[in-house]
Amino acid sequence: MTDFVWALNQDMTDFVWALNWIMTDFVWALNWDMTDFVWALNWDMTYFVWALNWIMTDFVWALNWDMTDFVWALNWIMTDFVWALNWIMTDFVWALNWDMTDFV
């Protein structure tokens, strides 16, 4: 049993040392892979954010100009409508005034 225990102890020691080296290599490799991954992701996200920033900037500027054109067009349409309504109401009031004058 003593020989068996010593042999088992030696085998387990070798196994643990081998496992330690394998795990050390694995952890180092994983560390480098993750480092590369994080750096690559960082650059990809940086490009994505910059691209999104430019796209959104262009969109907001385009929307701003479209809305400006829309508001100006609406302003002119409403101005024309109010002036036309003013003239119609003026004619109506004058006609009503004359009709009421004739009636009275």
PDB file of C-alpha atoms in Angstrom:
ATOM      1  CA  MET A   1       0.000   0.000   0.000  1.00  0.00           C
ATOM      2  CA  THR A   2       2.885   2.282   0.748  1.00  0.00           C
ATOM      3  CA  ASP A   3       4.235   1.799  -2.785  1.00  0.00           C
ATOM      4  CA  PHE A   4       0.747   2.248  -4.186  1.00  0.00           C
ATOM      5  CA  VAL A   5       0.153   5.424  -2.190  1.00  0.00           C
ATOM      6  CA  TRP A   6       3.560   6.812  -3.178  1.00  0.00           C
ATOM      7  CA  ALA A   7       2.935   5.951  -6.840  1.00  0.00           C
ATOM      8  CA  LEU A   8      -0.544   7.441  -6.647  1.00  0.00           C
ATOM      9  CA  ASN A   9       0.859  10.523  -4.942  1.00  0.00           C
ATOM     10  CA  GLN A  10       3.513  10.851  -7.669  1.00  0.00           C
ATOM     11  CA  ASP A  11       0.945  10.337 -10.445  1.00  0.00           C
ATOM     12  CA  MET A  12      -1.451  12.832  -8.883  1.00  0.00           C
ATOM     13  CA  THR A  13       1.391  15.307  -8.412  1.00  0.00           C
ATOM     14  CA  ASP A  14       2.357  14.936 -12.085  1.00  0.00           C
ATOM     15  CA  PHE A  15      -1.301  15.213 -13.077  1.00  0.00           C
ATOM     16  CA  VAL A  16      -1.853  18.333 -10.994  1.00  0.00           C
ATOM     17  CA  TRP A  17       1.321  19.957 -12.334  1.00  0.00           C
ATOM     18  CA  ALA A  18       0.367  19.058 -15.916  1.00  0.00           C
ATOM     19  CA  LEU A  19      -3.160  20.328 -15.334  1.00  0.00           C
ATOM     20  CA  ASN A  20      -1.729  23.495 -13.798  1.00  0.00           C
ATOM     21  CA  TRP A  21       0.410  24.132 -16.894  1.00  0.00           C
ATOM     22  CA  ILE A  22      -2.454  23.304 -19.255  1.00  0.00           C
ATOM     23  CA  MET A  23      -4.817  25.617 -17.368  1.00  0.00           C
ATOM     24  CA  THR A  24      -2.145  28.318 -17.190  1.00  0.00           C
ATOM     25  CA  ASP A  25      -1.637  28.097 -20.969  1.00  0.00           C
ATOM     26  CA  PHE A  26      -5.404  28.058 -21.476  1.00  0.00           C
ATOM     27  CA  VAL A  27      -5.952  31.086 -19.261  1.00  0.00           C
ATOM     28  CA  TRP A  28      -3.131  33.004 -20.947  1.00  0.00           C
ATOM     29  CA  ALA A  29      -4.461  32.078 -24.396  1.00  0.00           C
ATOM     30  CA  LEU A  30      -7.979  33.018 -23.334  1.00  0.00           C
ATOM     31  CA  ASN A  31      -6.676  36.283 -21.911  1.00  0.00           C
ATOM     32  CA  TRP A  32      -4.981  37.163 -25.204  1.00  0.00           C
ATOM     33  CA  ASP A  33      -7.995  36.079 -27.254  1.00  0.00           C
ATOM     34  CA  MET A  34     -10.315  38.124 -25.059  1.00  0.00           C
ATOM     35  CA  THR A  35      -7.934  41.079 -25.219  1.00  0.00           C
ATOM     36  CA  ASP A  36      -7.928  40.884 -29.029  1.00  0.00           C
ATOM     37  CA  PHE A  37     -11.708  40.451 -29.024  1.00  0.00           C
ATOM     38  CA  VAL A  38     -12.264  43.421 -26.739  1.00  0.00           C
ATOM     39  CA  TRP A  39      -9.927  45.615 -28.780  1.00  0.00           C
ATOM     40  CA  ALA A  40     -11.619  44.547 -32.025  1.00  0.00           C
ATOM     41  CA  LEU A  41     -15.043  45.123 -30.491  1.00  0.00           C
ATOM     42  CA  ASN A  42     -13.901  48.509 -29.221  1.00  0.00           C
ATOM     43  CA  TRP A  43     -12.798  49.552 -32.711  1.00  0.00           C
ATOM     44  CA  ASP A  44     -15.936  48.154 -34.345  1.00  0.00           C
ATOM     45  CA  MET A  45     -18.154  49.945 -31.843  1.00  0.00           C
ATOM     46  CA  THR A  46     -16.154  53.146 -32.287  1.00  0.00           C
ATOM     47  CA  TYR A  47     -16.689  53.008 -36.062  1.00  0.00           C
ATOM     48  CA  PHE A  48     -20.359  52.112 -35.541  1.00  0.00           C
ATOM     49  CA  VAL A  49     -20.928  55.005 -33.149  1.00  0.00           C
ATOM     50  CA  TRP A  50     -19.154  57.454 -35.456  1.00  0.00           C
ATOM     51  CA  ALA A  51     -21.136  56.200 -38.465  1.00  0.00           C
ATOM     52  CA  LEU A  52     -24.374  56.370 -36.482  1.00  0.00           C
ATOM     53  CA  ASN A  53     -23.460  59.872 -35.345  1.00  0.00           C
ATOM     54  CA  TRP A  54     -22.942  61.022 -38.940  1.00  0.00           C
ATOM     55  CA  ILE A  55     -26.103  59.289 -40.164  1.00  0.00           C
ATOM     56  CA  MET A  56     -28.156  60.833 -37.364  1.00  0.00           C
ATOM     57  CA  THR A  57     -26.550  64.231 -37.956  1.00  0.00           C
ATOM     58  CA  ASP A  58     -27.458  64.050 -41.657  1.00  0.00           C
ATOM     59  CA  PHE A  59     -30.966  62.866 -40.766  1.00  0.00           C
ATOM     60  CA  VAL A  60     -31.516  65.677 -38.277  1.00  0.00           C
ATOM     61  CA  TRP A  61     -30.213  68.293 -40.710  1.00  0.00           C
ATOM     62  CA  ALA A  62     -32.413  66.909 -43.506  1.00  0.00           C
ATOM     63  CA  LEU A  63     -35.402  66.783 -41.170  1.00  0.00           C
ATOM     64  CA  ASN A  64     -34.656  70.335 -40.057  1.00  0.00           C
ATOM     65  CA  TRP A  65     -34.633  71.571 -43.653  1.00  0.00           C
ATOM     66  CA  ASP A  66     -37.755  69.594 -44.583  1.00  0.00           C
ATOM     67  CA  MET A  67     -39.587  70.927 -41.544  1.00  0.00           C
ATOM     68  CA  THR A  68     -38.396  74.458 -42.321  1.00  0.00           C
ATOM     69  CA  ASP A  69     -39.756  74.157 -45.870  1.00  0.00           C
ATOM     70  CA  PHE A  70     -42.991  72.668 -44.537  1.00  0.00           C
ATOM     71  CA  VAL A  71     -43.466  75.425 -41.969  1.00  0.00           C
ATOM     72  CA  TRP A  72     -42.778  78.138 -44.535  1.00  0.00           C
ATOM     73  CA  ALA A  73     -45.200  76.543 -47.026  1.00  0.00           C
ATOM     74  CA  LEU A  74     -47.819  76.147 -44.300  1.00  0.00           C
ATOM     75  CA  ASN A  75     -47.263  79.768 -43.301  1.00  0.00           C
ATOM     76  CA  TRP A  76     -47.902  80.958 -46.854  1.00  0.00           C
ATOM     77  CA  ILE A  77     -50.936  78.696 -47.296  1.00  0.00           C
ATOM     78  CA  MET A  78     -52.430  79.872 -44.004  1.00  0.00           C
ATOM     79  CA  THR A  79     -51.647  83.496 -44.876  1.00  0.00           C
ATOM     80  CA  ASP A  80     -53.451  83.118 -48.213  1.00  0.00           C
ATOM     81  CA  PHE A  81     -56.351  81.358 -46.498  1.00  0.00           C
ATOM     82  CA  VAL A  82     -56.691  84.042 -43.827  1.00  0.00           C
ATOM     83  CA  TRP A  83     -56.573  86.824 -46.412  1.00  0.00           C
ATOM     84  CA  ALA A  84     -59.171  85.058 -48.577  1.00  0.00           C
ATOM     85  CA  LEU A  85     -61.363  84.428 -45.536  1.00  0.00           C
ATOM     86  CA  ASN A  86     -60.958  88.075 -44.548  1.00  0.00           C
ATOM     87  CA  TRP A  87     -62.153  89.243 -47.973  1.00  0.00           C
ATOM     88  CA  ILE A  88     -65.045  86.774 -48.030  1.00  0.00           C
ATOM     89  CA  MET A  89     -66.145  87.808 -44.542  1.00  0.00           C
ATOM     90  CA  THR A  90     -65.762  91.489 -45.469  1.00  0.00           C
ATOM     91  CA  ASP A  91     -67.947  90.990 -48.540  1.00  0.00           C
ATOM     92  CA  PHE A  92     -70.453  89.016 -46.465  1.00  0.00           C
ATOM     93  CA  VAL A  93     -70.608  91.663 -43.747  1.00  0.00           C
ATOM     94  CA  TRP A  94     -70.983  94.468 -46.299  1.00  0.00           C
ATOM     95  CA  ALA A  95     -73.713  92.559 -48.145  1.00  0.00           C
ATOM     96  CA  LEU A  96     -75.460  91.762 -44.883  1.00  0.00           C
ATOM     97  CA  ASN A  97     -75.137  95.398 -43.876  1.00  0.00           C
ATOM     98  CA  TRP A  98     -76.737  96.566 -47.129  1.00  0.00           C
ATOM     99  CA  ASP A  99     -79.446  93.919 -46.925  1.00  0.00           C
ATOM    100  CA  MET A 100     -80.213  94.885 -43.353  1.00  0.00           C
ATOM    101  CA  THR A 101     -80.206  98.554 -44.326  1.00  0.00           C
ATOM    102  CA  ASP A 102     -82.664  97.837 -47.111  1.00  0.00           C
ATOM    103  CA  PHE A 103     -84.710  95.683 -44.759  1.00  0.00           C
ATOM    104  CA  VAL A 104     -84.810  98.300 -42.025  1.00  0.00           C
TER     105      VAL A 104
END
